[in-house]
Short mmCIF file of C-alpha atoms in Angstrom, two decimals:
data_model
loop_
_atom_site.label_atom_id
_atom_site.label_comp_id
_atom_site.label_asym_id
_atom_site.label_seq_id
_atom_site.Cartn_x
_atom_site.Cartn_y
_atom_site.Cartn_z
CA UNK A 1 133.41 130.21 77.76
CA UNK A 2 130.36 131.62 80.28
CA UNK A 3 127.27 129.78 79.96
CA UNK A 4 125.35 132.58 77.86
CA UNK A 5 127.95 131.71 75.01
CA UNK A 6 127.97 128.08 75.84
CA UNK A 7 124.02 128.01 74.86
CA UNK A 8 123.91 130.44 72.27
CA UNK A 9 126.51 128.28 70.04
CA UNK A 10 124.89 125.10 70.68
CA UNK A 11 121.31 126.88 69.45
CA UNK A 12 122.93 128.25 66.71
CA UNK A 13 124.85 124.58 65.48
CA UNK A 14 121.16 123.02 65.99
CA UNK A 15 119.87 125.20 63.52
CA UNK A 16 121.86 123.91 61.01
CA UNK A 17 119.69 120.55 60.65
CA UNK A 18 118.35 117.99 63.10
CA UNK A 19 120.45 116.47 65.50
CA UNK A 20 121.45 112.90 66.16
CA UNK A 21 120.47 112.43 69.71
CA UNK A 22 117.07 111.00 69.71
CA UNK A 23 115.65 108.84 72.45
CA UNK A 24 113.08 106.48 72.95
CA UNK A 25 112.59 106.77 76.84
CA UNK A 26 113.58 108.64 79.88
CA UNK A 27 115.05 107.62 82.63
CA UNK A 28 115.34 108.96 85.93
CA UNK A 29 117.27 107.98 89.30
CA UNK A 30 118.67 110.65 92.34
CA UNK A 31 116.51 112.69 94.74
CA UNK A 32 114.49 115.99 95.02
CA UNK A 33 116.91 117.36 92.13
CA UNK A 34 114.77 114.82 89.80
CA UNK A 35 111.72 114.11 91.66
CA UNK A 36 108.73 115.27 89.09
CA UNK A 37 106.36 114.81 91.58
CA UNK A 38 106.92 111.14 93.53
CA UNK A 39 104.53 112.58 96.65
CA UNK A 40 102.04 114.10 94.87
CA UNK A 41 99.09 111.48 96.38
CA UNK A 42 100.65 111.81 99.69
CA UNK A 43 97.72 113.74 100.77
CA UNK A 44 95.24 110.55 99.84
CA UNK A 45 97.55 107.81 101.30
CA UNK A 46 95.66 105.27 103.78
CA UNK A 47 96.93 105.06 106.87
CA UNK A 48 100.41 102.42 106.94
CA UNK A 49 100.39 103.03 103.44
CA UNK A 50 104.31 103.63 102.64
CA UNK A 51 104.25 103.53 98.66
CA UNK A 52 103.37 107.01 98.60
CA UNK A 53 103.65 108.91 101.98
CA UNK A 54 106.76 110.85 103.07
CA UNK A 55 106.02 108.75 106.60
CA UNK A 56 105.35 112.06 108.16
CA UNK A 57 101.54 112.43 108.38
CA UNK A 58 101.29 116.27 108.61
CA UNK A 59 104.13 116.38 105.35
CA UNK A 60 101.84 114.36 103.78
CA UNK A 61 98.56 116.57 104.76
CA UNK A 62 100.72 119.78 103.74
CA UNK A 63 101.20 118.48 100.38
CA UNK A 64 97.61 117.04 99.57
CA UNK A 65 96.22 120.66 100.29
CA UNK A 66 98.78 122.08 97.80
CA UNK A 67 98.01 119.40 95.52
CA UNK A 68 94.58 120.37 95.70
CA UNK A 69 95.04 124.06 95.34
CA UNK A 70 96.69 123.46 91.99
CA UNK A 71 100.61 122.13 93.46
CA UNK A 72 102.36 119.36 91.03
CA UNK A 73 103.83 117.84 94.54
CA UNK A 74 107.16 118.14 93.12
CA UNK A 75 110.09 120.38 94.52
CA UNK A 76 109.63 123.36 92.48
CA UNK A 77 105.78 123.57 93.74
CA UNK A 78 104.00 124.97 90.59
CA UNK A 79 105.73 124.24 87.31
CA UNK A 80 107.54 121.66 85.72
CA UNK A 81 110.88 120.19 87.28
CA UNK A 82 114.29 120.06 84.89
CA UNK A 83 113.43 116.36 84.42
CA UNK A 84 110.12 116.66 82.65
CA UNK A 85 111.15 119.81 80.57
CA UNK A 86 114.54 118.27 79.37
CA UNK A 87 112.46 114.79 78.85
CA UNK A 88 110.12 116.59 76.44
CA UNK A 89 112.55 118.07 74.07
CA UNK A 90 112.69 114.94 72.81
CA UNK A 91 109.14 114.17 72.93
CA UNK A 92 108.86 111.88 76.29
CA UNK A 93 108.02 112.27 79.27
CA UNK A 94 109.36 112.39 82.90
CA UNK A 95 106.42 111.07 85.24
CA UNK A 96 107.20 109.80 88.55
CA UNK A 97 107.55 105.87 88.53
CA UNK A 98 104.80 105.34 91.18
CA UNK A 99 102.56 106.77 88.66
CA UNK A 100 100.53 104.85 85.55
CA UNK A 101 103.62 104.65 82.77
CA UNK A 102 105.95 106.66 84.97
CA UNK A 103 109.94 106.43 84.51
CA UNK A 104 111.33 108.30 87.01
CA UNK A 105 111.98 106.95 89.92
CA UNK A 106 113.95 109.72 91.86
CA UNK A 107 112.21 110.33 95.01
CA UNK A 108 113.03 113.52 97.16
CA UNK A 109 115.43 112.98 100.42
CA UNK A 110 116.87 109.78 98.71
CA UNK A 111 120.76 109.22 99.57
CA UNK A 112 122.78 107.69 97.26
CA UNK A 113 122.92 104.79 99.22
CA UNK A 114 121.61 103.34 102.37
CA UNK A 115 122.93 105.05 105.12
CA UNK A 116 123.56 103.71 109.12
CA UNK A 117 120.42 104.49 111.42
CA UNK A 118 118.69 106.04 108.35
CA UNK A 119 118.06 103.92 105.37
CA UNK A 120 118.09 105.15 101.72
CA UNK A 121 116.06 108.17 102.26
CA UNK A 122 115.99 111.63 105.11
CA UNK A 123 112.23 111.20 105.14
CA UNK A 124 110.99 109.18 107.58
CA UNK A 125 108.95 106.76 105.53
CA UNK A 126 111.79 103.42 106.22
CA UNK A 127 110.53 101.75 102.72
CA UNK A 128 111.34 104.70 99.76
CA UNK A 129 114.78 103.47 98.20
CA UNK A 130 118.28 105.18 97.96
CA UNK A 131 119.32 106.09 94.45
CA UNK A 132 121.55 102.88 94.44
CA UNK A 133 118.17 100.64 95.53
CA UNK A 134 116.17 102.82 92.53
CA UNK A 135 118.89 101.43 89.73
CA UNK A 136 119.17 97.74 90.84
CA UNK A 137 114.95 97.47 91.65
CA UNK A 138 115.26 98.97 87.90
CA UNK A 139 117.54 96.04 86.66
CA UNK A 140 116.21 93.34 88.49
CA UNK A 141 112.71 94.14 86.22
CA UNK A 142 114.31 95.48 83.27
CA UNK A 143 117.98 93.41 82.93
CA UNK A 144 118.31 95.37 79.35
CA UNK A 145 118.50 98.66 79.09
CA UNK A 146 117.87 100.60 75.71
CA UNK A 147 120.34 102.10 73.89
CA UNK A 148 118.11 104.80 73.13
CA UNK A 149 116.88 105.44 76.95
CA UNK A 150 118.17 109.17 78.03
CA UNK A 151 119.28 108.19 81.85
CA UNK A 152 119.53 110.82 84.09
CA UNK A 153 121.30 111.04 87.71
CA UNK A 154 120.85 113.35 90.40
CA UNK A 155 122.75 112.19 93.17
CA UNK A 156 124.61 113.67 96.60
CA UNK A 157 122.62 116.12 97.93
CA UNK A 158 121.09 114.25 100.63
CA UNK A 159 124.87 112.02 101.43
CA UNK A 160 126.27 115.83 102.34
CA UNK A 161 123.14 116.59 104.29
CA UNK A 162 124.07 113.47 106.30
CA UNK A 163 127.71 113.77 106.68
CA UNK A 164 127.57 117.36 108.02
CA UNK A 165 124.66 116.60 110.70
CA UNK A 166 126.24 113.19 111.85
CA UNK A 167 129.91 113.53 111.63
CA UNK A 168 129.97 117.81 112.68
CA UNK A 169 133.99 118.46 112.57
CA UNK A 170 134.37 115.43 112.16
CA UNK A 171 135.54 115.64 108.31
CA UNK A 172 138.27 112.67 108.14
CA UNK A 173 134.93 110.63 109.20
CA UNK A 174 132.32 112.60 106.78
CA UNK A 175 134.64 112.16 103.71
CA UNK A 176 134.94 108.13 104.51
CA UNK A 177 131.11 108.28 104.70
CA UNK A 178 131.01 110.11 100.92
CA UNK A 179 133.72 107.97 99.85
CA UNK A 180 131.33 104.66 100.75
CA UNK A 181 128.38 106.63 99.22
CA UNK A 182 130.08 107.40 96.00
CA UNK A 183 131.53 104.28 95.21
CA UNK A 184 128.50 102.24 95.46
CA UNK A 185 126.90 104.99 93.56
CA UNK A 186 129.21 104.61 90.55
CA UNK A 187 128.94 100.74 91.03
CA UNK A 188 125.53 101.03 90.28
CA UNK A 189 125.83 103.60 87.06
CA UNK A 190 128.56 101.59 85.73
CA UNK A 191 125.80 98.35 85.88
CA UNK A 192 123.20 100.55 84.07
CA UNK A 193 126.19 100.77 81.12
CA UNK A 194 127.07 97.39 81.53
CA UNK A 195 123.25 96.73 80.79
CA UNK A 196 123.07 98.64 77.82
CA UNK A 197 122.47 102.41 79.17
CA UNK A 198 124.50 104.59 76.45
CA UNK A 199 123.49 108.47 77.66
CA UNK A 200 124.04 108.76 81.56
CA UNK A 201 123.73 112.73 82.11
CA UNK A 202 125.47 113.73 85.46
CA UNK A 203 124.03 116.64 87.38
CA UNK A 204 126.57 118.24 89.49
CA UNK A 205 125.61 119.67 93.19
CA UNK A 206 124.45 122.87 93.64
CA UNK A 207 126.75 123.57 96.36
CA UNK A 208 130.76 123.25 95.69
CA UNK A 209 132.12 123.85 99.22
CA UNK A 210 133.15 121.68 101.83
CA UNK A 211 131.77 118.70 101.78
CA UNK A 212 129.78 119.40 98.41
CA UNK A 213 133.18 119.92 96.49
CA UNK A 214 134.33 117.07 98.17
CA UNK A 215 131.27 114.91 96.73
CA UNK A 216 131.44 117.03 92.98
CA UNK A 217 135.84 116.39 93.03
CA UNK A 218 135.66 112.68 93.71
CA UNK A 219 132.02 111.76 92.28
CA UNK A 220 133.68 112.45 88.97
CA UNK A 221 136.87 111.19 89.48
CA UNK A 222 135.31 107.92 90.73
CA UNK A 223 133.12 108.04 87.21
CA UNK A 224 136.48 108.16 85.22
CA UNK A 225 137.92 106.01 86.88
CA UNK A 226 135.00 103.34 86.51
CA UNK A 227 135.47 103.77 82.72
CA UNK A 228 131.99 105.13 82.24
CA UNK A 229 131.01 107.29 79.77
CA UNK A 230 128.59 110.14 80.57
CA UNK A 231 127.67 113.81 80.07
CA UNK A 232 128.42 116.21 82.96
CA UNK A 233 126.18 119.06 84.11
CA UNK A 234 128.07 121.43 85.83
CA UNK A 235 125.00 122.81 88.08
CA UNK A 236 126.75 124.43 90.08
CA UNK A 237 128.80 126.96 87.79
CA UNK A 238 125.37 127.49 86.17
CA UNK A 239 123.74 128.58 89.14
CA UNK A 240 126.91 130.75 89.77
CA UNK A 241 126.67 132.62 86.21
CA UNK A 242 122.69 133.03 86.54
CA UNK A 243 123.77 134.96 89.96
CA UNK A 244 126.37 137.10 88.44
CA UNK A 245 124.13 137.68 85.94
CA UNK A 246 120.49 137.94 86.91
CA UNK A 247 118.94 140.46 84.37
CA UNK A 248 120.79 138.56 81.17
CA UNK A 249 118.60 134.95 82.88
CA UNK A 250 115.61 137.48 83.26
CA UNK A 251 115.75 137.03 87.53
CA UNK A 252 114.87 139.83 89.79
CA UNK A 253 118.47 140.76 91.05
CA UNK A 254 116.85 140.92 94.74
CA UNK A 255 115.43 137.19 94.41
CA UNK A 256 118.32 134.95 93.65
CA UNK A 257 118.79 133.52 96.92
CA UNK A 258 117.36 130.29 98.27
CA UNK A 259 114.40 131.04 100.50
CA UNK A 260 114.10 131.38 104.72
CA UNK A 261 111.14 129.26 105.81
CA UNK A 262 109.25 132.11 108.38
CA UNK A 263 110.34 135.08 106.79
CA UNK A 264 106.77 135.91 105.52
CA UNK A 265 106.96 138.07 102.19
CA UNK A 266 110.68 138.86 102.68
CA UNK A 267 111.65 135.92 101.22
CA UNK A 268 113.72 135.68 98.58
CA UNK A 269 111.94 132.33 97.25
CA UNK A 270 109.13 131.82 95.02
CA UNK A 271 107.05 129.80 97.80
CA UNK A 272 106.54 131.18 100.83
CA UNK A 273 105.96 128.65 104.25
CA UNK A 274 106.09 129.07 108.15
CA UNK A 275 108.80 128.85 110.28
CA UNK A 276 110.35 125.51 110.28
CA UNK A 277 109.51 124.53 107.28
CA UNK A 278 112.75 122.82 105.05
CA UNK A 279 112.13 121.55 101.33
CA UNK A 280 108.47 123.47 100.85
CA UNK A 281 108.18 123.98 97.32
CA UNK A 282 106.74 120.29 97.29
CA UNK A 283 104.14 121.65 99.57
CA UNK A 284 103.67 124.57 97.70
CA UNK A 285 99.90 125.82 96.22
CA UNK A 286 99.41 127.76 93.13
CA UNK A 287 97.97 130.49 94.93
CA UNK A 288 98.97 133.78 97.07
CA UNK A 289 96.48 133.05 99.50
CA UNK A 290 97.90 132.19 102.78
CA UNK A 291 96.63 129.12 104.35
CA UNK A 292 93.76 128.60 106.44
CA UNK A 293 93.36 127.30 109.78
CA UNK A 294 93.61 123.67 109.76
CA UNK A 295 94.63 123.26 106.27
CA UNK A 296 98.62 124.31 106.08
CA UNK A 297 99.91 124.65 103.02
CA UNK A 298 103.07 126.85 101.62
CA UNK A 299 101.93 130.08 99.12
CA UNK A 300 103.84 131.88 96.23
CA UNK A 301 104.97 134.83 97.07
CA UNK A 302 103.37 136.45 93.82
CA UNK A 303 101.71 135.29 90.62
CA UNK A 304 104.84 135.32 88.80
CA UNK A 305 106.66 134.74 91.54
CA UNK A 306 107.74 131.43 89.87
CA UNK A 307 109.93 133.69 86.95
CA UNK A 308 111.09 136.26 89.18
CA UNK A 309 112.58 134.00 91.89
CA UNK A 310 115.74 131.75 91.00
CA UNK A 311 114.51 129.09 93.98
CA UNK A 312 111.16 127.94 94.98
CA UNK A 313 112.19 127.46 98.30
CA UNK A 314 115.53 126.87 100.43
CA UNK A 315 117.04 124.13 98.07
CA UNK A 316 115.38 123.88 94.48
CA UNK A 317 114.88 125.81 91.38
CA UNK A 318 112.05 127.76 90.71
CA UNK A 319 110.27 126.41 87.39
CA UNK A 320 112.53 129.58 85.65
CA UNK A 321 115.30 127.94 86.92
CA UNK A 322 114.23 123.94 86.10
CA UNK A 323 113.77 125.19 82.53
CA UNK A 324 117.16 127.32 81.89
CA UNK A 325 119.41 123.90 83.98
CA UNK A 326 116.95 121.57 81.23
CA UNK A 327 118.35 124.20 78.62
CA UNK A 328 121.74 123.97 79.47
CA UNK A 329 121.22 120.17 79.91
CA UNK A 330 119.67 119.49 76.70
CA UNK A 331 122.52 121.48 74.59
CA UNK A 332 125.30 119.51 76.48
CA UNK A 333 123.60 116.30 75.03
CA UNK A 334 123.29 117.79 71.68
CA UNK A 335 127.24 119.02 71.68
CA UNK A 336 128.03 115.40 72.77
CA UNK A 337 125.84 113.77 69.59
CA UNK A 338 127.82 112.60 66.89
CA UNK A 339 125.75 114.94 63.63
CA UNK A 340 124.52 113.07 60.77
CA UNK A 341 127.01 113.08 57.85
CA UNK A 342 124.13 115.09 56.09
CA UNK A 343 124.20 117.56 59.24
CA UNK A 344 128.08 117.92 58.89
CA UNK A 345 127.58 119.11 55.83
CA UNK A 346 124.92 121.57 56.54
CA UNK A 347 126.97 122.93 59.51
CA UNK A 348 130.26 123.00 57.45
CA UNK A 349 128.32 125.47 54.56
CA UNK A 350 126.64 127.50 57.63
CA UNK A 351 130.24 128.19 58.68
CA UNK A 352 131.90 128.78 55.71
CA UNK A 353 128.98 131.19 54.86
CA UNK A 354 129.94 132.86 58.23
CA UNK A 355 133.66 133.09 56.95
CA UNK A 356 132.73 134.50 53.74
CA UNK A 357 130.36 137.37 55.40
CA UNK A 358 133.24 138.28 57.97
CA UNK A 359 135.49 138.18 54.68
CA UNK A 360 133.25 140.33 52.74
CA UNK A 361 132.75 143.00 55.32
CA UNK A 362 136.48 143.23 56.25
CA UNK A 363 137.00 143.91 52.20
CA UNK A 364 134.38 146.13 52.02
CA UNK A 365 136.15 148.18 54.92
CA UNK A 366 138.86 148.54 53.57
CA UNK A 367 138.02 149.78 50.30
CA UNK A 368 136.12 152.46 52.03
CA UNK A 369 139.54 153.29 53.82
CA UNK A 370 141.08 153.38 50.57
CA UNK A 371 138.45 155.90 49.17
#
């Protein structure tokens, strides 16, 4: 089953009444897959601040001038990320956690766990947490979890990132390095069930080839194994289908690749940013207007660049692409919700009615074959 068909049967059982899954607050943990915006006062952060710099002063400068040229300071640049869409389909919301009444404490470049010479996180800043150090500062301030908190984990990206620029060929070592990654990954989602966590949704890696399949193969296996019950996003496949497929998703076939920082207006991505650049939708403004002197900040390529383009840059989805993964995110949760007895019913007459219509029309043509 393709994920066209996947969606359209999951709308189509949600019509028949309302669904089960309802929850109280969002939770989220991982990196720039999640982050809704954990940077976005970068640009106003006093010197030796490190709550809410990137530790790299012109990153930070970059993204207070998109910031003030209408940016969110999130990946996708203008728009909302999968997080806060998915999060208000059920009526919450997905703010980052260094923000008043924020939840989600994903922060972009976090690994899942501290790594040698590095820390928890690519960017430079030595104090912003590792997706493991985001769950237990969680716990050790909130030791109960609801059973009606939505937790969400994006996870890996950033562990991959490192193993292929530290170990090279080196793949016996860059596997070990995953294998220590993952574990205490799964250590810490299993403490978040232990705690009371019921919904852990699981978003696959983009990627699935070397070491990315390695991560997406044994991340889940490790989850199994750990007893832990969650709903899997299968990113990856999604992203796949949306390419074979670019008119069905409503993407302009020529703009479904990630971006190329310096390529000007050939790029394929929704932002557009100088030669260098890596990650820039979270410097991106919501204008066309190229950048002035002195003030360096990364463009859109078009007005509607952000529906045209599957990316907004070399690595995320454009805000098209947040809200068709939240789609496809939301319906898994709904197809793992146990209906009310009162929805059963209502979805056991909408199929029966189906049965009798195919019956009818299959009688009806054959009488006229008779006649």
């Amino acid at each position: 089953m393709n994920f066209r068909t996947f969606i359209f049967i999951a709308a189509s059982l949600l019509s028949c009444g309302p669904a089960q899954a309802q929850f109280t607050e969002f939770l989220g943990f991982g990196d720039s897959t999640l982050d809704s915006g954990w940077f976005k006062g970068a640009g106003a952060c006093a010197a030796g601040d490190t709550s809410c710099g990137t530790g790299s002063t012109e990153r930070n400068e970059r993204i207070g001038n998109a910031v003030e040229r209408g940016g969110t300071g999130s990946p996708v640049g203008v728009g909302l990320m999968h997080s806060e869409v998915l999060a208000g389909k059920f009526g919450l919301t997905a703010a980052p956690a260094n923000q008043p009444g924020g939840t989600n404490y994903a922060i972009s470049g976090a690994l899942s766990n501290v790594a040698p010479g590095t820390g928890g996180n690519l960017q430079p800043n030595p104090t912003l947490p590792s997706t493991v150090q985001q769950i237990t500062g969680y716990l050790a301030t909130h030791p109960t979890v609801s059973n009606q908190a939505l937790i969400t984990i994006g996870s890996g990206g950033n562990d991959v990132s490192y193993a292929r620029d530290t170990f090279g060929a080196d793949v016996t070592g860059g596997r070990a390095f995953l294998d220590v990654q993952i574990s205490q990954l799964v250590f810490a989602i299993s403490q978040l069930q232990n705690a009371g966590g019921q919904t852990i949704l699981i978003d696959s890696l983009q990627g699935n080839s070397g070491y990315a399949a390695y991560f997406n193969q044994n991340f889940k296996a490790s989850l199994d194994a750990a007893g832990i019950n969650y709903v899997y996003a299968d990113v990856y496949n999604l992203i796949a289908d949306i390419k074979a497929n670019p008119l069905v998703y409503g993407f302009d076939p020529l703009r479904i690749e990630p971006g190329v920082a310096g390529a000007g207006g050939a790029t394929t991505s929704a932002c557009v940013a100088g030669g260098g650049a890596v990650g820039w939708g979270v410097f991106c403004a919501n204008t066309t207007t190229p950048s002035p002197p002195g003030e360096p900040y990364a463009r859109l390529f078009s007005a509607n660049a952000q529906e045209t383009s599957l990316y907004s840059d070399d690595q995320h989805l454009s805000a098209h692409g947040q809200r068709l993964l939240a789609e496809y995110e939301y319906n898994l949760l709904m197809q793992s919700a146990v209906p009310e007895p009162s929805t059963w019913a209502m979805m056991l007459l909408g199929f029966a009615g189906v049965g009798y219509m195919t019956y009818c029309r299959r009688k009806h043509s054959r009488a006229l074959a008779v006649a």
